[in-house]
JSON list of C-alpha atoms in Angstrom, two decimals:
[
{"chain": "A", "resi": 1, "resn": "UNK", "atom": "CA", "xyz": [9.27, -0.71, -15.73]},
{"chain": "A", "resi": 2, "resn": "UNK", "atom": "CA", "xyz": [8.27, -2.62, -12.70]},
{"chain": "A", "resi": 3, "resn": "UNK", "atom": "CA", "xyz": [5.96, -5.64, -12.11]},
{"chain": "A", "resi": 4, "resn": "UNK", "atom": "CA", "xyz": [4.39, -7.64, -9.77]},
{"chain": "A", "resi": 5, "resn": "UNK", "atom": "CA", "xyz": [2.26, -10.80, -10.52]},
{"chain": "A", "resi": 6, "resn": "UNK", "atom": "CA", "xyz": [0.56, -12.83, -7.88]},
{"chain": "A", "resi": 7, "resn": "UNK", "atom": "CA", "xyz": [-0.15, -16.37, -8.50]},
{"chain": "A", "resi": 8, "resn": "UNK", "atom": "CA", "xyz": [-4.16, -17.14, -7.49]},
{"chain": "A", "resi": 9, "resn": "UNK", "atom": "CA", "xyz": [-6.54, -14.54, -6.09]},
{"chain": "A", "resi": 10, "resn": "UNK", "atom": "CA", "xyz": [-7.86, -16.97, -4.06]},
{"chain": "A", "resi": 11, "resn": "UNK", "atom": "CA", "xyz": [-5.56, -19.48, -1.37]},
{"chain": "A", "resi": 12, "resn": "UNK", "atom": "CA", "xyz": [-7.41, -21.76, 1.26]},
{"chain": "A", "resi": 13, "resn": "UNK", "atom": "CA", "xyz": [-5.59, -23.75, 3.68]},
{"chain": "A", "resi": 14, "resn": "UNK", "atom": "CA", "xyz": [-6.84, -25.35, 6.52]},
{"chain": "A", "resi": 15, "resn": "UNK", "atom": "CA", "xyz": [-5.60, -24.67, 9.86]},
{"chain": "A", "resi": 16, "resn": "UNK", "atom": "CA", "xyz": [-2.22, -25.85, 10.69]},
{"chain": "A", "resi": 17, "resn": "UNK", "atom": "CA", "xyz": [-1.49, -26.21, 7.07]},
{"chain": "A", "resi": 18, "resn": "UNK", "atom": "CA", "xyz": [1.32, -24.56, 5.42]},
{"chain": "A", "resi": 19, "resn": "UNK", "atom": "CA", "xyz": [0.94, -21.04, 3.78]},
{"chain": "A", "resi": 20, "resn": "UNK", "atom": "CA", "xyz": [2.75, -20.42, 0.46]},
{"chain": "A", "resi": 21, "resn": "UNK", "atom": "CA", "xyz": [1.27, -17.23, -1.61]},
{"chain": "A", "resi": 22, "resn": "UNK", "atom": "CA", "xyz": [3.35, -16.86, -4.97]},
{"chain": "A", "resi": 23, "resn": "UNK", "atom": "CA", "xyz": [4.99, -13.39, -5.74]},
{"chain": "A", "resi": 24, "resn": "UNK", "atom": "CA", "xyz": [6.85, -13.25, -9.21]},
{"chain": "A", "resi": 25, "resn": "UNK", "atom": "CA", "xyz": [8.23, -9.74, -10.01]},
{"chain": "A", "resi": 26, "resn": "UNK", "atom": "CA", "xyz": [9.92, -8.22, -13.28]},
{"chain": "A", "resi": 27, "resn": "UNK", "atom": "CA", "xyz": [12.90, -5.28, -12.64]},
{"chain": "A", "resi": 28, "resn": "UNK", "atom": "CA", "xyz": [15.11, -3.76, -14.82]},
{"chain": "A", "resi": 29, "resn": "UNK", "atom": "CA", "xyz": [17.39, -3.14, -11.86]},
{"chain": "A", "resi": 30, "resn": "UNK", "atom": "CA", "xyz": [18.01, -4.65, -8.38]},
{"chain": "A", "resi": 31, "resn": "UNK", "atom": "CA", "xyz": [14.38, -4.27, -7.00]},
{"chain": "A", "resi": 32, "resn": "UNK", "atom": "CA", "xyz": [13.15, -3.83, -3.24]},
{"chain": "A", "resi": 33, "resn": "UNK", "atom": "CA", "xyz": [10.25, -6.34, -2.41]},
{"chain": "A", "resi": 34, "resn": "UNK", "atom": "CA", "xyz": [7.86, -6.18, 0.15]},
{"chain": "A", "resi": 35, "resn": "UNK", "atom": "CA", "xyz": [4.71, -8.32, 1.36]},
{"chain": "A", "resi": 36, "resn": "UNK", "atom": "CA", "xyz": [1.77, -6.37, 2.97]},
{"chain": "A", "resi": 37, "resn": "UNK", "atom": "CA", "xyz": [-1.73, -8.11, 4.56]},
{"chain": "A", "resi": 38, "resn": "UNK", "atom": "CA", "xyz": [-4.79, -6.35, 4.63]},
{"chain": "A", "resi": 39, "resn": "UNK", "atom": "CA", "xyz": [-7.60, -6.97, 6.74]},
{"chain": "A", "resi": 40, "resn": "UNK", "atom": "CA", "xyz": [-11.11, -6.24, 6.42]},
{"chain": "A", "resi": 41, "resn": "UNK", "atom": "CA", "xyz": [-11.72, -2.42, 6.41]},
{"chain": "A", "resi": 42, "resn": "UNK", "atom": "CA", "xyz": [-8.19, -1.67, 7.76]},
{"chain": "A", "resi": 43, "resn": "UNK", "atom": "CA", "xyz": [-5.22, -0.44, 5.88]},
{"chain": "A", "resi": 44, "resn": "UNK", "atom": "CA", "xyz": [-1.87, -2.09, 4.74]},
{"chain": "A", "resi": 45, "resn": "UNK", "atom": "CA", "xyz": [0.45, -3.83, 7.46]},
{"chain": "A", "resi": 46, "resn": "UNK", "atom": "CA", "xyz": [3.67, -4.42, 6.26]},
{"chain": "A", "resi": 47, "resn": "UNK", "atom": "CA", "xyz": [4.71, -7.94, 6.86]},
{"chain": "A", "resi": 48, "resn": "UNK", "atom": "CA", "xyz": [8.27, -7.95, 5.45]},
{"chain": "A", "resi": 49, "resn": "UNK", "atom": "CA", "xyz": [10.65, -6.47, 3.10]},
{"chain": "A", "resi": 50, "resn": "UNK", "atom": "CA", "xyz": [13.34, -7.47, 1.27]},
{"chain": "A", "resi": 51, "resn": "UNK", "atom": "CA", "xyz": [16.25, -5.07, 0.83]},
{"chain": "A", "resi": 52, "resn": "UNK", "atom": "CA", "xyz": [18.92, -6.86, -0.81]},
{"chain": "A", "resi": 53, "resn": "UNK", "atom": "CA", "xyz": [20.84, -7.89, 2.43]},
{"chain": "A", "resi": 54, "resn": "UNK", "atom": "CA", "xyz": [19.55, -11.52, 3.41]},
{"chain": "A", "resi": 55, "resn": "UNK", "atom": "CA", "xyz": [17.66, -13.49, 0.84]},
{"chain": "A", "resi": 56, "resn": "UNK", "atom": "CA", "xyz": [15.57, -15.34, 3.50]},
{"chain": "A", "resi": 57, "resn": "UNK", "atom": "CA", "xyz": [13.35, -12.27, 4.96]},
{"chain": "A", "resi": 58, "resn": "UNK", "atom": "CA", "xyz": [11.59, -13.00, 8.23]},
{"chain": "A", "resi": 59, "resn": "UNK", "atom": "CA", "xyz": [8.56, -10.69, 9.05]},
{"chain": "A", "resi": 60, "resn": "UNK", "atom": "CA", "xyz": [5.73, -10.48, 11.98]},
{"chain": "A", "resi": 61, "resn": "UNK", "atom": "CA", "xyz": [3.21, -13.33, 12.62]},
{"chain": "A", "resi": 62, "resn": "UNK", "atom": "CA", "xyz": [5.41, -15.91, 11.33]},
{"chain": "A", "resi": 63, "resn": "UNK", "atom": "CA", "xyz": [5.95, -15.57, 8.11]},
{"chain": "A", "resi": 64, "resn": "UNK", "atom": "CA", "xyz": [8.97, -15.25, 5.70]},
{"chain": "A", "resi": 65, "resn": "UNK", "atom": "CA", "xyz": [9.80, -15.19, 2.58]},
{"chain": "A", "resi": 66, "resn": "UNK", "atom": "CA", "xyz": [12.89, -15.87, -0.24]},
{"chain": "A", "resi": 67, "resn": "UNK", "atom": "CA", "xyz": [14.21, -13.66, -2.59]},
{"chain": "A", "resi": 68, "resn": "UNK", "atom": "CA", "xyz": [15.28, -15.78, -5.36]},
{"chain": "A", "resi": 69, "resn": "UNK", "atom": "CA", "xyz": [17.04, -14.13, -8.74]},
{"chain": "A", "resi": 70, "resn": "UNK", "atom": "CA", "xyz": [16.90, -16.52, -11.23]},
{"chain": "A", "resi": 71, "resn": "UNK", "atom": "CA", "xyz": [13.66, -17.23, -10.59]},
{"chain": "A", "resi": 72, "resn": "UNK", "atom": "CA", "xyz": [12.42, -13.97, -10.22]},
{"chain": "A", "resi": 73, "resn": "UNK", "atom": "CA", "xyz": [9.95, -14.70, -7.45]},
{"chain": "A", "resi": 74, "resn": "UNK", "atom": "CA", "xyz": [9.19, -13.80, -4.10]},
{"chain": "A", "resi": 75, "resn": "UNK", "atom": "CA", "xyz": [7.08, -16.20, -1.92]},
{"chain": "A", "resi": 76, "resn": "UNK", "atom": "CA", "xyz": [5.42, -15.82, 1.00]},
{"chain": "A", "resi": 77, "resn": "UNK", "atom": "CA", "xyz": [5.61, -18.88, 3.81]},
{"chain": "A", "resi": 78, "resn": "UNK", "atom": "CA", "xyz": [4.52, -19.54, 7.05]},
{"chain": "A", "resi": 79, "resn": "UNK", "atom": "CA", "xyz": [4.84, -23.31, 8.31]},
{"chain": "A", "resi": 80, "resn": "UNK", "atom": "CA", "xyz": [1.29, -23.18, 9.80]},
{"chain": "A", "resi": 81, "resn": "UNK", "atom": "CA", "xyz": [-1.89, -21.53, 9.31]},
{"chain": "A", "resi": 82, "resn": "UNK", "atom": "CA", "xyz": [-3.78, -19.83, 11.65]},
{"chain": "A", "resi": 83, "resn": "UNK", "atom": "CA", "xyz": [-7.85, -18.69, 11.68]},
{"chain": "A", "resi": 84, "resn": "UNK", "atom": "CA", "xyz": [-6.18, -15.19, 12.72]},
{"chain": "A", "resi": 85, "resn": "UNK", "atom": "CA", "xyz": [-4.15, -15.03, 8.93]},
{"chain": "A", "resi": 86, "resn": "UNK", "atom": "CA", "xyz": [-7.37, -15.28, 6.88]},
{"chain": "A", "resi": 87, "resn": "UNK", "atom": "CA", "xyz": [-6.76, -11.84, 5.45]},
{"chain": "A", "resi": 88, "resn": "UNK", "atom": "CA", "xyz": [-5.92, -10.18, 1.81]},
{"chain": "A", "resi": 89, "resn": "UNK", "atom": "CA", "xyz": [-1.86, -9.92, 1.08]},
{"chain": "A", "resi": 90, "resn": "UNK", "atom": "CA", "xyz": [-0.16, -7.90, -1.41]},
{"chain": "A", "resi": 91, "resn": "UNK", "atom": "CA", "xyz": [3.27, -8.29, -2.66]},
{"chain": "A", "resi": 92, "resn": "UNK", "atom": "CA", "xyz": [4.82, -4.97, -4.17]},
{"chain": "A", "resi": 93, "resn": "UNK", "atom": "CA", "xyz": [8.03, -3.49, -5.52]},
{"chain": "A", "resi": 94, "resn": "UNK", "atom": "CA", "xyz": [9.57, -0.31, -5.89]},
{"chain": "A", "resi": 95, "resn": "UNK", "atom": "CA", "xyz": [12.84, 0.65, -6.54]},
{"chain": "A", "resi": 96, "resn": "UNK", "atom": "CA", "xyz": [16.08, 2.99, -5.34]},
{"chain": "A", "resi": 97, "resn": "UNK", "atom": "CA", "xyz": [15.45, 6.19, -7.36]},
{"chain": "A", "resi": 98, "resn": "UNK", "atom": "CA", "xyz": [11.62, 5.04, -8.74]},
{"chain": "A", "resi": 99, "resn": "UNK", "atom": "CA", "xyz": [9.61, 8.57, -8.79]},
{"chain": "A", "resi": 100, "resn": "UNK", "atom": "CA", "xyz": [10.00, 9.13, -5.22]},
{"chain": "A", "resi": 101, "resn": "UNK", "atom": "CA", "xyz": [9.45, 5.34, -4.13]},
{"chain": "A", "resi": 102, "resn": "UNK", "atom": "CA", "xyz": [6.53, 4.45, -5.77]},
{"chain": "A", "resi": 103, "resn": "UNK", "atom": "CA", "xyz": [4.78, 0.82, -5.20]},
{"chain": "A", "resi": 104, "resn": "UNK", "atom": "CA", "xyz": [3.84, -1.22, -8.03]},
{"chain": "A", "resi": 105, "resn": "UNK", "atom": "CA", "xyz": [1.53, -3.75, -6.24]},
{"chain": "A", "resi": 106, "resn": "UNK", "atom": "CA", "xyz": [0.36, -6.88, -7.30]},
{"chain": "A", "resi": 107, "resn": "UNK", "atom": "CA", "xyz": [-3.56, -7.78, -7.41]},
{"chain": "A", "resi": 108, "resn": "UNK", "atom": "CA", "xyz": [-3.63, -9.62, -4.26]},
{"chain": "A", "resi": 109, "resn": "UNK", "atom": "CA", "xyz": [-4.28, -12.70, -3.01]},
{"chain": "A", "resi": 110, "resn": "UNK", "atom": "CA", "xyz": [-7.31, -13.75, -0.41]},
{"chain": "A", "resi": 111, "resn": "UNK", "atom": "CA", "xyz": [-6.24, -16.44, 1.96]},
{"chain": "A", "resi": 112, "resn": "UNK", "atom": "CA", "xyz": [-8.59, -18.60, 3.60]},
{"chain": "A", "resi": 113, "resn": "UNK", "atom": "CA", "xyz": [-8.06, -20.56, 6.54]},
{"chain": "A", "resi": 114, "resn": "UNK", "atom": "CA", "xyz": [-10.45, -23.49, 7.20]},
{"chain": "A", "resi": 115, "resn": "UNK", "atom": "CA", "xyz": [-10.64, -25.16, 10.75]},
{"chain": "B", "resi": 1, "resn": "UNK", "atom": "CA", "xyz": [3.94, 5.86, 19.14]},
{"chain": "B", "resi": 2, "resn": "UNK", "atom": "CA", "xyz": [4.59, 7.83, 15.42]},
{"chain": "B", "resi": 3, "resn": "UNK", "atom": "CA", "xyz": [1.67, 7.17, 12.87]},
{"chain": "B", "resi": 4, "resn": "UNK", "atom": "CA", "xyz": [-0.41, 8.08, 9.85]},
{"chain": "B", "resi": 5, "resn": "UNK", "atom": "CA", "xyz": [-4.40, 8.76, 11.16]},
{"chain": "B", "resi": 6, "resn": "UNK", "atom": "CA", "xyz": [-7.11, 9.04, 8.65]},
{"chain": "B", "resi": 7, "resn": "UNK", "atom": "CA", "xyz": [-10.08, 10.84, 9.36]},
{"chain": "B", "resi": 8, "resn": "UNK", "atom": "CA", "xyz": [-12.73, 9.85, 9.30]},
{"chain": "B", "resi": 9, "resn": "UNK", "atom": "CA", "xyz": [-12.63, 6.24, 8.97]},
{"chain": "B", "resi": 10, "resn": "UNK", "atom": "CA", "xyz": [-16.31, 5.88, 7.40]},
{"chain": "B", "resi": 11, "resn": "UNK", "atom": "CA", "xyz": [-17.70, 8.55, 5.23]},
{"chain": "B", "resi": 12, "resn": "UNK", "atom": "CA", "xyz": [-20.94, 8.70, 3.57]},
{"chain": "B", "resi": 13, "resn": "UNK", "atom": "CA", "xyz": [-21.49, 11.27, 1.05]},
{"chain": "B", "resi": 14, "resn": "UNK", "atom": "CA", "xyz": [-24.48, 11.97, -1.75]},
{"chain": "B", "resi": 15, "resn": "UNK", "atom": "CA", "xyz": [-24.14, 11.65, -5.37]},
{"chain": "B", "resi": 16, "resn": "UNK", "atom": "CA", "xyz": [-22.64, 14.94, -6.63]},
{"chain": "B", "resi": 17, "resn": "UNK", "atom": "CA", "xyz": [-21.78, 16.39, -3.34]},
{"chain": "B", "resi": 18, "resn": "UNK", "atom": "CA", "xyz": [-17.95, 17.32, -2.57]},
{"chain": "B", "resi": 19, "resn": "UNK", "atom": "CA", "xyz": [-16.12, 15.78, 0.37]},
{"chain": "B", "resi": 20, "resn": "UNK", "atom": "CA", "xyz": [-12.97, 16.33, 1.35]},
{"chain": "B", "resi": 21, "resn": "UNK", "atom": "CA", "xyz": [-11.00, 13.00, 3.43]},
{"chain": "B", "resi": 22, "resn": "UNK", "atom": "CA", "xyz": [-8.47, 14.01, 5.74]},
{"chain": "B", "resi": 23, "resn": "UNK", "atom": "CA", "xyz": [-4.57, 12.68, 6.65]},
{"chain": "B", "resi": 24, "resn": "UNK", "atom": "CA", "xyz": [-2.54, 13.32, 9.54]},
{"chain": "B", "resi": 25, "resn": "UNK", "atom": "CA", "xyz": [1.24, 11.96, 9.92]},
{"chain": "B", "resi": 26, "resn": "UNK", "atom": "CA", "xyz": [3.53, 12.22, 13.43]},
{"chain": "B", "resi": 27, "resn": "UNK", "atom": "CA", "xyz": [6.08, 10.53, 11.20]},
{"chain": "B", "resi": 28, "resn": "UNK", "atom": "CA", "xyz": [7.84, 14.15, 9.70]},
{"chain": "B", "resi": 29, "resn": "UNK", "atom": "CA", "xyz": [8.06, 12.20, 6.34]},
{"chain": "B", "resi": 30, "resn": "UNK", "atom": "CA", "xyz": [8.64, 14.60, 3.18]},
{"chain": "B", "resi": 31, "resn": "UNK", "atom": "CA", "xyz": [6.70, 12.24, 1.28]},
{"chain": "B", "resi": 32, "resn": "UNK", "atom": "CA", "xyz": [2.56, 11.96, 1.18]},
{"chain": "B", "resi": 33, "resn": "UNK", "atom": "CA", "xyz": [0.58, 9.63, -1.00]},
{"chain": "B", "resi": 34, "resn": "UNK", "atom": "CA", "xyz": [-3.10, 9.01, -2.05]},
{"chain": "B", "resi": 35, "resn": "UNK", "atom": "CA", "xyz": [-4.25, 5.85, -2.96]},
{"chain": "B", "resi": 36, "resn": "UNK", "atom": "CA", "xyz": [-7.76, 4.53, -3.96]},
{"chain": "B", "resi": 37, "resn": "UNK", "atom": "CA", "xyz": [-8.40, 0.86, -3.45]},
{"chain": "B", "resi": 38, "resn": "UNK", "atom": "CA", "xyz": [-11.80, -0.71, -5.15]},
{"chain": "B", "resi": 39, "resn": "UNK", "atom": "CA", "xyz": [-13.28, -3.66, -3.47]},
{"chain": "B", "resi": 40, "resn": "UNK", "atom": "CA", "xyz": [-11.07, -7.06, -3.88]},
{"chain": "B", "resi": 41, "resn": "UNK", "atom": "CA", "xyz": [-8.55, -4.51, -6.06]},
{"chain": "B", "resi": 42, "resn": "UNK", "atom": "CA", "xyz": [-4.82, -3.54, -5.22]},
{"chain": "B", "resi": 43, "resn": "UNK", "atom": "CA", "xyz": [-4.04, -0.13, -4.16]},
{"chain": "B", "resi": 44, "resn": "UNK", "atom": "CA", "xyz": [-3.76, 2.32, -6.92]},
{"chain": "B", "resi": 45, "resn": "UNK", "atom": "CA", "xyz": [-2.19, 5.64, -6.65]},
{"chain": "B", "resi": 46, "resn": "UNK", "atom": "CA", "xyz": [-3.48, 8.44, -7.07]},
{"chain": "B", "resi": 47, "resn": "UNK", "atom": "CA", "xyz": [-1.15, 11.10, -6.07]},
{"chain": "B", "resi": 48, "resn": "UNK", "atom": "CA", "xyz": [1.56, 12.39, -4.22]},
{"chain": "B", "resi": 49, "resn": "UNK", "atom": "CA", "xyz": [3.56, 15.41, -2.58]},
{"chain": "B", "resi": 50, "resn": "UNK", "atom": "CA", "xyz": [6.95, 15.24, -2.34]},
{"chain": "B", "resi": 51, "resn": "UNK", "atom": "CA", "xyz": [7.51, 18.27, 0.33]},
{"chain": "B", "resi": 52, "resn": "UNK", "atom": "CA", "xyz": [5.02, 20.65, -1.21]},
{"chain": "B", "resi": 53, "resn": "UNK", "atom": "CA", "xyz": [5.39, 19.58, -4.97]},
{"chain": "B", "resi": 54, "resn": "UNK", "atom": "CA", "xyz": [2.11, 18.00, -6.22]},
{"chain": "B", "resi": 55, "resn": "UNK", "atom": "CA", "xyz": [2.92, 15.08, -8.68]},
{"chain": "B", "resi": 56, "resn": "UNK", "atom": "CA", "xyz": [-0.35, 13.43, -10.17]},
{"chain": "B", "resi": 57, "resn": "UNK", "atom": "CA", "xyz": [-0.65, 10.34, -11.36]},
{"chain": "B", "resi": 58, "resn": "UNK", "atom": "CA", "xyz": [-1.14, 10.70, -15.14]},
{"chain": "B", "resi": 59, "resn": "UNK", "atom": "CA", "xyz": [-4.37, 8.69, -15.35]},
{"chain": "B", "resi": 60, "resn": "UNK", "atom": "CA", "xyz": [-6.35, 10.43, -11.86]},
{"chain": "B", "resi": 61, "resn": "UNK", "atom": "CA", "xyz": [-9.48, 12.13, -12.94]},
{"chain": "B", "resi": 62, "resn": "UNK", "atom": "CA", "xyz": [-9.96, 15.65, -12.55]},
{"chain": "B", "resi": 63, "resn": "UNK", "atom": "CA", "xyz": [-12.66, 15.56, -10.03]},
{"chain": "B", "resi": 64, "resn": "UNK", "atom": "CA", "xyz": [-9.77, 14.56, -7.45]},
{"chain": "B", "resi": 65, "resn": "UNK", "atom": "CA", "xyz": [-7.77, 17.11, -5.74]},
{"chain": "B", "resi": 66, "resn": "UNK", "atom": "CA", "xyz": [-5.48, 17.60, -2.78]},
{"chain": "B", "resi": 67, "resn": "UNK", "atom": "CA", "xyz": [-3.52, 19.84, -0.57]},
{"chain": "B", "resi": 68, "resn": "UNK", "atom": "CA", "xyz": [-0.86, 19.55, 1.58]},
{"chain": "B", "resi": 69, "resn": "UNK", "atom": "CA", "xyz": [-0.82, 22.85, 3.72]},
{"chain": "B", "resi": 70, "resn": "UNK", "atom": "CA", "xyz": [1.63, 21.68, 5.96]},
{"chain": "B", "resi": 71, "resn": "UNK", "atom": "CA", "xyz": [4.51, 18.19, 6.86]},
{"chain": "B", "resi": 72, "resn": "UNK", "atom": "CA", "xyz": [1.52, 16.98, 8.85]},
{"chain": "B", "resi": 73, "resn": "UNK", "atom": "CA", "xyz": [-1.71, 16.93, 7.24]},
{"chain": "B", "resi": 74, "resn": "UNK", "atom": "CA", "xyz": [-2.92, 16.52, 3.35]},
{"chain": "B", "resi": 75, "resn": "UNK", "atom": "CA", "xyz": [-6.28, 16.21, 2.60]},
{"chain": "B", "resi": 76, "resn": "UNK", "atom": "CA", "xyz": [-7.98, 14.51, -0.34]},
{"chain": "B", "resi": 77, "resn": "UNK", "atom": "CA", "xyz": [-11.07, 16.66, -2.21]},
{"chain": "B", "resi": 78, "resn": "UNK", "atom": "CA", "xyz": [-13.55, 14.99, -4.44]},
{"chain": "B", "resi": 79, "resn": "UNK", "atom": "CA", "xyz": [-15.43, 17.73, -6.16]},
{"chain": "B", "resi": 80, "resn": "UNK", "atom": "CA", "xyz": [-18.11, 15.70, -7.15]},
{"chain": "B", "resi": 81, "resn": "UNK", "atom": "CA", "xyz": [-18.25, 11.53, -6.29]},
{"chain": "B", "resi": 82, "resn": "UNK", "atom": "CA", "xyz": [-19.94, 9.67, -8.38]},
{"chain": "B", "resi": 83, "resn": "UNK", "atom": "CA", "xyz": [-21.11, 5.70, -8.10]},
{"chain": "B", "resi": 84, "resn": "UNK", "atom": "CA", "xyz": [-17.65, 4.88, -9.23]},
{"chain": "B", "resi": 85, "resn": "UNK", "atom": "CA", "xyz": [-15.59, 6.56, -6.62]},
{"chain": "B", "resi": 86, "resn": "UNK", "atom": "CA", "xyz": [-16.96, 4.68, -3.32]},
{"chain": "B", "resi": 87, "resn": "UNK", "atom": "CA", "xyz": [-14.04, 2.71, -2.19]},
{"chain": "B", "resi": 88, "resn": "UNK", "atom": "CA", "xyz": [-11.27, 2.88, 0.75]},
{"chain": "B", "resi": 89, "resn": "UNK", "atom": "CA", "xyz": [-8.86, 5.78, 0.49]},
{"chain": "B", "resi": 90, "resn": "UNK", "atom": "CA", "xyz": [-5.24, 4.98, 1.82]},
{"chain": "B", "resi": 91, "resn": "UNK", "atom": "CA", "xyz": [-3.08, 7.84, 2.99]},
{"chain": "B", "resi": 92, "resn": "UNK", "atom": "CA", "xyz": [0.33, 6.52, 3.33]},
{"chain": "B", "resi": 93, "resn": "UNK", "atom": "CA", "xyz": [3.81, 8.68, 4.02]},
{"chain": "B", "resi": 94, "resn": "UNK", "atom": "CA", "xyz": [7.90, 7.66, 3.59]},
{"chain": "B", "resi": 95, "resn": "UNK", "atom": "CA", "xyz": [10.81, 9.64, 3.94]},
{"chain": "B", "resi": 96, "resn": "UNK", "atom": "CA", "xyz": [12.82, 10.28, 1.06]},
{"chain": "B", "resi": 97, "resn": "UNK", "atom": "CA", "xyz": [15.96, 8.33, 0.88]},
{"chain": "B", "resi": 98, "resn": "UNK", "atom": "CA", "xyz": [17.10, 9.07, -2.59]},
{"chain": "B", "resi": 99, "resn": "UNK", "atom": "CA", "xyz": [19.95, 11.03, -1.04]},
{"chain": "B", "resi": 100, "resn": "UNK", "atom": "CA", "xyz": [21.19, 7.41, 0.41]},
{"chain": "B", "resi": 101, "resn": "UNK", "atom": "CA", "xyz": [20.28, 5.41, -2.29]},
{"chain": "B", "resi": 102, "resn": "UNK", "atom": "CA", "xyz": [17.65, 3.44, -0.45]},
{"chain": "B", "resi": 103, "resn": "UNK", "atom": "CA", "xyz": [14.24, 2.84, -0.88]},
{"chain": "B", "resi": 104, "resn": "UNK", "atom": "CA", "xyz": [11.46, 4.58, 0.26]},
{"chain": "B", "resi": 105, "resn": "UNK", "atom": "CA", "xyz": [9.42, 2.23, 2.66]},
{"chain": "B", "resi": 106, "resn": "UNK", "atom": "CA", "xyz": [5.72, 3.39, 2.97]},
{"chain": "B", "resi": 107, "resn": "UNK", "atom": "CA", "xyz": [3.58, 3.35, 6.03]},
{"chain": "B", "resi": 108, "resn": "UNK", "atom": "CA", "xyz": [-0.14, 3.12, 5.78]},
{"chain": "B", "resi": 109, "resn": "UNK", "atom": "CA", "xyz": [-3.30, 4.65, 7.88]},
{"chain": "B", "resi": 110, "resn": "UNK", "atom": "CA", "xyz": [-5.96, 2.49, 8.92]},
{"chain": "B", "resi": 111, "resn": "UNK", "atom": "CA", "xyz": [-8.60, 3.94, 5.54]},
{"chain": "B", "resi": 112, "resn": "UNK", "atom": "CA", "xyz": [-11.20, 5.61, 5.19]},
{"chain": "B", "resi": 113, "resn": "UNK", "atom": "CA", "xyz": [-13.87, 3.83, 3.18]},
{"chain": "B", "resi": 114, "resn": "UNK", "atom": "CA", "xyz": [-16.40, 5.86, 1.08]},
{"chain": "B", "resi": 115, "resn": "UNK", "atom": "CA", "xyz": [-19.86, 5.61, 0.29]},
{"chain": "B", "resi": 116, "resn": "UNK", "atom": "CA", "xyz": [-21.77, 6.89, -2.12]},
{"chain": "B", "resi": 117, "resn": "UNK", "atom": "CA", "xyz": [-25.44, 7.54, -2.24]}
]
């Protein structure tokens, strides 16, 4: 089965600040990653995904992230905060042939920016 | 532009009185899923239809229902909320790619958030 942890529910950066939200995942097979943000009353916006081509994933707004095997993790970076990426972001997983692409999402994390 | 549209996007509904949230795709996925999100919670399924076949997610109560009468719309019924059952609804849609051996990549409507009185 499928996992997706996210280090700290809460992140707060100030602005210009770097953005790193952890993303650890478990898979029993090659998995496909993806980060989503979430703003208030609004639905999911994917960000990025990671499809086993390029380990370094660039997305919208910015940010990226780096699909790294032996440590199981998939970060989320962007080199400087703004107030416009204080939002909720979910990392999830799914994978080729998972019950009709089913996510497994993580719990989330809130960032924060401060000015 | 090709999207998923929820409808509506604010619902307020009694204690004990059905309502029924609605989903409309211009995407022509196969693929249709329900998810319930609880304030400061992930997403959490609660169903899908792959074409017409229902597939319920072993731990979605019974007062939850839904239909899919055609590709294009699926609706969500809740035969009677309770306190426990305000949150946002997600609709979200993919095409099935099992064929290629791909993923299925998701795409998500705006919500529609539930109250109940």
């Amino acid at each position: 089965a499928q996992s997706v942890t996210q280090l700290g529910s809460h992140v707060s950066v100030s602005e210009g600040a770097l953005v790193l939200l952890r993303c650890n995942y478990s898979s029993s097979v090659p998995p496909y990653l993806f980060w989503y943000v979430q703003y208030p009353n609004q639905g999911l916006q994917l960000l990025l995904k990671y499809t086993s081509a390029a380990t370094l994933v660039k997305g919208i707004n910015g940010f990226e992230a780096e699909f790294k095997k032996s440590e199981t993790s998939f970060h989320l970076t962007k080199p400087s905060a703004h107030m416009s990426d204080a939002a909720e972001y979910f990392c999830a997983v799914t994978i080729y042939g998972g019950s009709q692409g089913n996510l497994i999402f993580g719990k989330g994390t809130k960032l924060s920016v401060k000015p | 532009d090709a999207m998923v549209i929820q409808n509506p996007r604010y619902q307020v509904t009694q204690f004990g009185k059905p309502v029924t949230l609605s989903c409309s795709q211009t995407l022509n996925h196969n693929v249709m899923y329900w998810y319930q999100q609880k304030s400061s919670q992930a997403p959490k399924l609660l169903f899908h239809y792959y074409d017409k076949d229902f597939n319920n997610e072993a731990d979605t109560p019974d007062n939850f229902q839904s239909r899919r009468p055609n590709t294009s719309f699926c609706f969500l019924d809740i035969r009677s909320p309770g306190l426990g059952d305000a949150a946002m609804y997600l609709c979200a849609t993919s095409r099935d790619q099992s064929n290629y051996r791909s993923y299925n990549e998701q795409f998500f409507g705006p919500g529609t958030r539930l109250t109940v009185l």
